[in-house]
Amino acid sequence: MATQASECTTYRNLMLEDIVGSLSATEQETLQQHLKSCSSCFKQYATLKVGMEVWRQPSHFIPDEEMIHLVTQKSHKIVFDFFSVYTVRSLASVAAAILIGIGIGLAIPKYDASKYSSYSALQDYYVDMISDDIFSFDLFDEYPLP
Amino acid sequence: MPKLSENELIDALQKGDEAAYRLLIHKYNSMIQNVIYKMVEDQDDTKDLSQEVWIRIWKSIGKFRRKSSLQTWIYRISIHSALNHIRKKQRLRLVSFSHSDALESTTYAESPIASGFDKMDQHDQAAIIRSALNRLTAKQKAAFILSNAEGLSNAETAEVLETSVSAVESLLIRAKRKLKQELLNSYLSE
Ligand SMILES: [Zn+2]
């Protein structure tokens, strides 16, 4: 009886290796052989296996219209805000340029249109403006979970 | 909207096409929410974070240089948002240490681990796995989820986590070792 128990302890170890996905093919074979002959281990193995499968299963999050609406609305708001900010900035720039031009009689410094007029510039602006944490996963290296 | 190749879809998105954006949401929302939910394990947080991810996708799609697949890139943003969320939560927890300590003991007392394997239903069993996963570091957990639940190869996981394949292998080895130990402890407490 004691031999069976200690044998089962060895297989319990293999079961866990299998559940977390680090069992070799040979060990897998050995484990399967034991499971065929030991109902107690089989039961425990099945319990763990089901638990892992339930965890692994994707929940079907279907994007509801409300969510899509909210997200697209927020995105539009960003575009709108962008234009508001840029309209004000552009007007201010023009006014400043005219004043400088009149004052010193020189040409207005070159305006780099490619920097501000493209769609990508619009996005760059927002990527820069909303200060996301930098995209470095190193930050999370050994970060413990809450 | 007609069926688009990935490149056509990206082209449309980079031109600010709203229909393409909606198509993208339909295609990837489930994937985003699943991976975030596995990381943060809270429905409300998952909903908020996935919305954040969508906004983030929209505002940075113009910078997407197609060095990785769209899916890899979306996984990266999702995992990054989840990790940020966990980090913020952890900071908050450090601030209110005594309060969260009490919370932790409550959670532990209610953990299905204490109730014995035989009496558990499927959700209890999954809760054991989740509880064990929460003993990993955030990055180990992310690697384990991408590899084990999302079915990504080590190379793909490395691309998402912006690291080397060998680093992912090492993360997974440590994650599995720890996970196994935690599950073993659950057995012993049975
Ligand atoms: Zn046995």
GROMACS .gro file of C-alpha atoms and ligand atoms in nm:
model
  337
    1MET     CA    1   0.000   0.000   0.000
    2ALA     CA    2   0.281   0.235   0.099
    3THR     CA    3   0.459   0.149  -0.225
    4GLN     CA    4   0.151   0.239  -0.428
    5ALA     CA    5   0.126   0.572  -0.245
    6SER     CA    6   0.487   0.666  -0.308
    7GLU     CA    7   0.451   0.553  -0.670
    8CYS     CA    8   0.149   0.779  -0.702
    9THR     CA    9   0.347   1.071  -0.558
   10THR     CA   10   0.598   1.029  -0.841
   11TYR     CA   11   0.320   1.029  -1.097
   12ARG     CA   12   0.157   1.328  -0.933
   13ASN     CA   13   0.473   1.514  -1.017
   14LEU     CA   14   0.448   1.405  -1.380
   15MET     CA   15   0.080   1.501  -1.388
   16LEU     CA   16   0.166   1.855  -1.287
   17GLU     CA   17   0.446   1.869  -1.541
   18ASP     CA   18   0.191   1.771  -1.802
   19ILE     CA   19  -0.067   2.024  -1.689
   20VAL     CA   20   0.179   2.311  -1.718
   21GLY     CA   21   0.299   2.175  -2.051
   22SER     CA   22   0.652   2.066  -1.978
   23LEU     CA   23   0.633   1.689  -2.012
   24SER     CA   24   0.842   1.503  -2.269
   25ALA     CA   25   0.684   1.246  -2.501
   26THR     CA   26   0.848   0.955  -2.317
   27GLU     CA   27   0.732   1.080  -1.977
   28GLN     CA   28   0.388   1.136  -2.125
   29GLU     CA   29   0.377   0.769  -2.227
   30THR     CA   30   0.485   0.659  -1.877
   31LEU     CA   31   0.218   0.877  -1.718
   32GLN     CA   32  -0.056   0.748  -1.946
   33GLN     CA   33   0.035   0.391  -1.855
   34HIS     CA   34  -0.004   0.468  -1.486
   35LEU     CA   35  -0.330   0.653  -1.536
   36LYS     CA   36  -0.478   0.349  -1.706
   37SER     CA   37  -0.416   0.141  -1.397
   38CYS     CA   38  -0.470   0.394  -1.116
   39SER     CA   39  -0.817   0.539  -1.076
   40SER     CA   40  -0.713   0.774  -0.795
   41CYS     CA   41  -0.444   0.943  -1.008
   42PHE     CA   42  -0.672   0.941  -1.310
   43LYS     CA   43  -0.936   1.130  -1.115
   44GLN     CA   44  -0.689   1.392  -0.994
   45TYR     CA   45  -0.537   1.425  -1.337
   46ALA     CA   46  -0.879   1.473  -1.499
   47THR     CA   47  -0.967   1.737  -1.239
   48LEU     CA   48  -0.654   1.938  -1.310
   49LYS     CA   49  -0.683   1.891  -1.683
   50VAL     CA   50  -1.040   2.023  -1.684
   51GLY     CA   51  -0.934   2.319  -1.470
   52MET     CA   52  -0.661   2.410  -1.717
   53GLU     CA   53  -0.897   2.368  -2.012
   54VAL     CA   54  -1.161   2.590  -1.851
   55TRP     CA   55  -0.896   2.854  -1.784
   56ARG     CA   56  -0.761   2.826  -2.138
   57GLN     CA   57  -1.103   2.852  -2.306
   58PRO     CA   58  -1.163   3.187  -2.468
   59SER     CA   59  -1.467   3.374  -2.349
   60HIS     CA   60  -1.654   3.507  -2.645
   61PHE     CA   61  -1.650   3.879  -2.602
   62ILE     CA   62  -1.861   4.003  -2.887
   63PRO     CA   63  -1.812   4.372  -2.955
   64ASP     CA   64  -2.153   4.524  -2.899
   65GLU     CA   65  -2.259   4.824  -3.103
   66GLU     CA   66  -2.249   5.041  -2.794
   67MET     CA   67  -1.883   4.962  -2.743
   68ILE     CA   68  -1.797   5.020  -3.110
   69HIS     CA   69  -1.989   5.347  -3.101
   70LEU     CA   70  -1.806   5.458  -2.789
   71VAL     CA   71  -1.464   5.374  -2.927
   72THR     CA   72  -1.523   5.536  -3.267
   73GLN     CA   73  -1.676   5.839  -3.096
   74LYS     CA   74  -1.370   5.877  -2.873
   75SER     CA   75  -1.148   5.846  -3.179
   76HIS     CA   76  -1.346   6.114  -3.360
   77LYS     CA   77  -1.320   6.334  -3.055
   78ILE     CA   78  -0.944   6.307  -3.082
   79VAL     CA   79  -0.959   6.422  -3.447
   80PHE     CA   80  -1.193   6.706  -3.355
   81ASP     CA   81  -0.975   6.816  -3.064
   82PHE     CA   82  -0.674   6.792  -3.288
   83PHE     CA   83  -0.822   7.030  -3.542
   84SER     CA   84  -0.940   7.270  -3.271
   85VAL     CA   85  -0.594   7.281  -3.121
   86TYR     CA   86  -0.427   7.314  -3.458
   87THR     CA   87  -0.665   7.582  -3.585
   88VAL     CA   88  -0.586   7.798  -3.282
   89ARG     CA   89  -0.217   7.723  -3.313
   90SER     CA   90  -0.212   7.799  -3.686
   91LEU     CA   91  -0.391   8.132  -3.640
   92ALA     CA   92  -0.156   8.228  -3.361
   93SER     CA   93   0.143   8.130  -3.574
   94VAL     CA   94   0.023   8.337  -3.869
   95ALA     CA   95  -0.040   8.640  -3.648
   96ALA     CA   96   0.301   8.605  -3.488
   97ALA     CA   97   0.466   8.563  -3.828
   98ILE     CA   98   0.299   8.876  -3.967
   99LEU     CA   99   0.407   9.078  -3.666
  100ILE     CA  100   0.761   8.952  -3.692
  101GLY     CA  101   0.758   9.011  -4.070
  102ILE     CA  102   0.638   9.368  -4.032
  103GLY     CA  103   0.875   9.433  -3.745
  104ILE     CA  104   1.198   9.316  -3.899
  105GLY     CA  105   1.109   9.323  -4.268
  106LEU     CA  106   1.234   8.975  -4.327
  107ALA     CA  107   1.075   8.667  -4.472
  108ILE     CA  108   0.866   8.446  -4.248
  109PRO     CA  109   1.069   8.141  -4.145
  110LYS     CA  110   0.997   7.837  -4.357
  111TYR     CA  111   0.694   7.637  -4.241
  112ASP     CA  112   0.755   7.266  -4.273
  113ALA     CA  113   0.418   7.156  -4.409
  114SER     CA  114   0.503   6.788  -4.417
  115LYS     CA  115   0.550   6.803  -4.043
  116TYR     CA  116   0.200   6.921  -3.963
  117SER     CA  117  -0.036   6.851  -4.248
  118SER     CA  118  -0.038   6.474  -4.291
  119TYR     CA  119  -0.265   6.226  -4.124
  120SER     CA  120   0.041   6.063  -3.973
  121ALA     CA  121   0.142   6.396  -3.815
  122LEU     CA  122  -0.202   6.412  -3.661
  123GLN     CA  123  -0.145   6.076  -3.504
  124ASP     CA  124   0.212   6.155  -3.401
  125TYR     CA  125   0.077   6.459  -3.228
  126TYR     CA  126  -0.164   6.252  -3.024
  127VAL     CA  127   0.079   5.973  -2.960
  128ASP     CA  128   0.314   6.235  -2.820
  129MET     CA  129   0.048   6.435  -2.641
  130ILE     CA  130  -0.113   6.151  -2.450
  131SER     CA  131   0.184   6.043  -2.251
  132ASP     CA  132   0.178   5.669  -2.275
  133ASP     CA  133   0.434   5.482  -2.077
  134ILE     CA  134   0.721   5.395  -2.305
  135PHE     CA  135   0.688   5.073  -2.494
  136SER     CA  136   0.945   4.878  -2.300
  137PHE     CA  137   0.849   4.547  -2.153
  138ASP     CA  138   1.167   4.551  -1.945
  139LEU     CA  139   0.969   4.756  -1.698
  140PHE     CA  140   0.769   4.450  -1.613
  141ASP     CA  141   1.054   4.201  -1.590
  142GLU     CA  142   1.011   4.081  -1.238
  143TYR     CA  143   0.706   4.280  -1.151
  144PRO     CA  144   0.495   4.080  -0.907
  145LEU     CA  145   0.125   4.054  -0.968
  146PRO     CA  146  -0.105   4.230  -0.726
  147MET     CA  147  -1.699   4.618  -4.681
  148PRO     CA  148  -1.527   4.377  -4.924
  149LYS     CA  149  -1.277   4.124  -4.793
  150LEU     CA  150  -0.941   4.293  -4.755
  151SER     CA  151  -0.594   4.153  -4.731
  152GLU     CA  152  -0.399   4.256  -4.422
  153ASN     CA  153  -0.203   4.512  -4.619
  154GLU     CA  154  -0.517   4.661  -4.772
  155LEU     CA  155  -0.675   4.677  -4.429
  156ILE     CA  156  -0.371   4.858  -4.288
  157ASP     CA  157  -0.370   5.096  -4.587
  158ALA     CA  158  -0.735   5.177  -4.523
  159LEU     CA  159  -0.675   5.224  -4.150
  160GLN     CA  160  -0.381   5.452  -4.214
  161LYS     CA  161  -0.605   5.666  -4.435
  162GLY     CA  162  -0.847   5.696  -4.143
  163ASP     CA  163  -1.119   5.476  -4.293
  164GLU     CA  164  -1.383   5.424  -4.026
  165ALA     CA  165  -1.532   5.115  -4.192
  166ALA     CA  166  -1.189   4.952  -4.179
  167TYR     CA  167  -1.162   5.044  -3.813
  168ARG     CA  168  -1.499   4.880  -3.742
  169LEU     CA  169  -1.388   4.572  -3.933
  170LEU     CA  170  -1.075   4.557  -3.721
  171ILE     CA  171  -1.279   4.584  -3.402
  172HIS     CA  172  -1.501   4.295  -3.512
  173LYS     CA  173  -1.200   4.088  -3.605
  174TYR     CA  174  -0.980   4.141  -3.302
  175ASN     CA  175  -1.197   4.252  -3.012
  176SER     CA  176  -1.251   3.903  -2.878
  177MET     CA  177  -0.879   3.830  -2.891
  178ILE     CA  178  -0.795   4.155  -2.710
  179GLN     CA  179  -1.053   4.104  -2.436
  180ASN     CA  180  -0.953   3.742  -2.382
  181VAL     CA  181  -0.588   3.814  -2.338
  182ILE     CA  182  -0.654   4.116  -2.116
  183TYR     CA  183  -0.907   3.926  -1.908
  184LYS     CA  184  -0.659   3.646  -1.847
  185MET     CA  185  -0.404   3.904  -1.737
  186VAL     CA  186  -0.622   4.123  -1.511
  187GLU     CA  187  -0.909   3.886  -1.424
  188ASP     CA  188  -1.170   4.154  -1.383
  189GLN     CA  189  -1.460   4.204  -1.625
  190ASP     CA  190  -1.494   4.580  -1.575
  191ASP     CA  191  -1.120   4.643  -1.599
  192THR     CA  192  -1.112   4.427  -1.912
  193LYS     CA  193  -1.384   4.633  -2.073
  194ASP     CA  194  -1.214   4.964  -1.988
  195LEU     CA  195  -0.871   4.842  -2.093
  196SER     CA  196  -0.990   4.702  -2.423
  197GLN     CA  197  -1.149   5.037  -2.506
  198GLU     CA  198  -0.819   5.201  -2.423
  199VAL     CA  199  -0.644   4.953  -2.650
  200TRP     CA  200  -0.878   5.043  -2.937
  201ILE     CA  201  -0.813   5.413  -2.894
  202ARG     CA  202  -0.443   5.340  -2.876
  203ILE     CA  203  -0.460   5.132  -3.194
  204TRP     CA  204  -0.640   5.412  -3.372
  205LYS     CA  205  -0.395   5.679  -3.267
  206SER     CA  206  -0.084   5.480  -3.345
  207ILE     CA  207  -0.182   5.287  -3.659
  208GLY     CA  208  -0.016   5.559  -3.864
  209LYS     CA  209   0.314   5.463  -3.701
  210PHE     CA  210   0.268   5.092  -3.770
  211ARG     CA  211   0.558   4.998  -3.998
  212ARG     CA  212   0.446   4.638  -4.073
  213LYS     CA  213   0.759   4.486  -3.922
  214SER     CA  214   0.533   4.240  -3.743
  215SER     CA  215   0.187   4.112  -3.828
  216LEU     CA  216  -0.111   4.321  -3.728
  217GLN     CA  217  -0.211   4.050  -3.481
  218THR     CA  218   0.130   4.055  -3.311
  219TRP     CA  219   0.116   4.431  -3.289
  220ILE     CA  220  -0.234   4.422  -3.136
  221TYR     CA  221  -0.127   4.156  -2.887
  222ARG     CA  222   0.168   4.377  -2.794
  223ILE     CA  223  -0.053   4.680  -2.725
  224SER     CA  224  -0.300   4.465  -2.528
  225ILE     CA  225  -0.036   4.298  -2.312
  226HIS     CA  226   0.135   4.630  -2.259
  227SER     CA  227  -0.188   4.792  -2.143
  228ALA     CA  228  -0.262   4.501  -1.911
  229LEU     CA  229   0.088   4.513  -1.764
  230ASN     CA  230   0.058   4.888  -1.711
  231HIS     CA  231  -0.273   4.835  -1.537
  232ILE     CA  232  -0.121   4.568  -1.312
  233ARG     CA  233   0.171   4.795  -1.234
  234LYS     CA  234  -0.059   5.082  -1.139
  235LYS     CA  235  -0.269   4.850  -0.927
  236GLN     CA  236   0.043   4.720  -0.759
  237ARG     CA  237   0.155   5.075  -0.679
  238LEU     CA  238  -0.185   5.147  -0.530
  239ARG     CA  239  -0.161   4.831  -0.330
  240LEU     CA  240   0.175   4.937  -0.190
  241VAL     CA  241   0.022   5.265  -0.081
  242SER     CA  242  -0.264   5.100   0.106
  243PHE     CA  243  -0.064   4.804   0.224
  244SER     CA  244  -0.261   4.711   0.534
  245HIS     CA  245  -0.592   4.729   0.347
  246SER     CA  246  -0.476   4.504   0.065
  247ASP     CA  247  -0.324   4.267   0.319
  248ALA     CA  248  -0.668   4.220   0.463
  249LEU     CA  249  -0.803   4.172   0.112
  250GLU     CA  250  -0.547   3.910   0.036
  251SER     CA  251  -0.627   3.708   0.343
  252THR     CA  252  -0.997   3.722   0.255
  253THR     CA  253  -0.922   3.602  -0.096
  254TYR     CA  254  -0.706   3.325   0.033
  255ALA     CA  255  -0.962   3.206   0.287
  256GLU     CA  256  -1.223   3.191   0.013
  257SER     CA  257  -0.989   3.017  -0.225
  258PRO     CA  258  -1.123   2.687  -0.354
  259ILE     CA  259  -0.783   2.535  -0.286
  260ALA     CA  260  -0.883   2.492   0.076
  261SER     CA  261  -1.202   2.307  -0.009
  262GLY     CA  262  -1.047   1.989  -0.153
  263PHE     CA  263  -1.031   1.872  -0.513
  264ASP     CA  264  -1.319   1.629  -0.506
  265LYS     CA  265  -1.588   1.882  -0.421
  266MET     CA  266  -1.483   2.130  -0.687
  267ASP     CA  267  -1.669   2.218  -0.999
  268GLN     CA  268  -1.501   2.325  -1.322
  269HIS     CA  269  -1.490   2.688  -1.219
  270ASP     CA  270  -1.323   2.606  -0.889
  271GLN     CA  271  -1.064   2.409  -1.079
  272ALA     CA  272  -1.002   2.698  -1.314
  273ALA     CA  273  -0.980   2.926  -1.009
  274ILE     CA  274  -0.696   2.711  -0.878
  275ILE     CA  275  -0.510   2.759  -1.203
  276ARG     CA  276  -0.574   3.134  -1.189
  277SER     CA  277  -0.466   3.153  -0.829
  278ALA     CA  278  -0.143   2.967  -0.913
  279LEU     CA  279  -0.085   3.193  -1.214
  280ASN     CA  280  -0.111   3.497  -0.990
  281ARG     CA  281   0.200   3.382  -0.808
  282LEU     CA  282   0.403   3.441  -1.123
  283THR     CA  283   0.557   3.771  -1.215
  284ALA     CA  284   0.348   3.976  -1.457
  285LYS     CA  285   0.583   3.906  -1.745
  286GLN     CA  286   0.598   3.533  -1.674
  287LYS     CA  287   0.221   3.530  -1.669
  288ALA     CA  288   0.204   3.718  -1.998
  289ALA     CA  289   0.443   3.470  -2.160
  290PHE     CA  290   0.246   3.175  -2.023
  291ILE     CA  291  -0.087   3.315  -2.146
  292LEU     CA  292   0.045   3.392  -2.494
  293SER     CA  293   0.205   3.053  -2.526
  294ASN     CA  294  -0.046   2.833  -2.346
  295ALA     CA  295  -0.384   2.996  -2.395
  296GLU     CA  296  -0.332   3.192  -2.716
  297GLY     CA  297  -0.121   2.920  -2.874
  298LEU     CA  298   0.158   3.148  -2.994
  299SER     CA  299   0.497   2.998  -3.075
  300ASN     CA  300   0.798   3.108  -2.869
  301ALA     CA  301   0.910   3.321  -3.163
  302GLU     CA  302   0.571   3.494  -3.182
  303THR     CA  303   0.562   3.541  -2.803
  304ALA     CA  304   0.909   3.693  -2.823
  305GLU     CA  305   0.790   3.933  -3.091
  306VAL     CA  306   0.490   4.039  -2.880
  307LEU     CA  307   0.704   4.089  -2.570
  308GLU     CA  308   0.983   4.252  -2.770
  309THR     CA  309   1.243   4.012  -2.644
  310SER     CA  310   1.452   3.720  -2.766
  311VAL     CA  311   1.329   3.364  -2.811
  312SER     CA  312   1.577   3.246  -2.548
  313ALA     CA  313   1.441   3.503  -2.303
  314VAL     CA  314   1.089   3.371  -2.367
  315GLU     CA  315   1.208   3.015  -2.315
  316SER     CA  316   1.362   3.115  -1.986
  317LEU     CA  317   1.044   3.303  -1.883
  318LEU     CA  318   0.835   2.996  -1.964
  319ILE     CA  319   1.064   2.757  -1.779
  320ARG     CA  320   1.047   2.974  -1.468
  321ALA     CA  321   0.672   3.023  -1.508
  322LYS     CA  322   0.605   2.651  -1.541
  323ARG     CA  323   0.833   2.562  -1.252
  324LYS     CA  324   0.659   2.812  -1.026
  325LEU     CA  325   0.315   2.711  -1.149
  326LYS     CA  326   0.389   2.347  -1.084
  327GLN     CA  327   0.507   2.427  -0.734
  328GLU     CA  328   0.193   2.630  -0.664
  329LEU     CA  329  -0.030   2.350  -0.790
  330LEU     CA  330   0.165   2.102  -0.581
  331ASN     CA  331   0.105   2.322  -0.277
  332SER     CA  332  -0.266   2.315  -0.356
  333TYR     CA  333  -0.250   1.938  -0.352
  334LEU     CA  334  -0.068   1.935  -0.022
  335SER     CA  335  -0.324   2.164   0.138
  336GLU     CA  336  -0.597   1.925   0.027
  337ZN      ZN  337  -0.158   0.656  -0.891
   0.00000   0.00000   0.00000
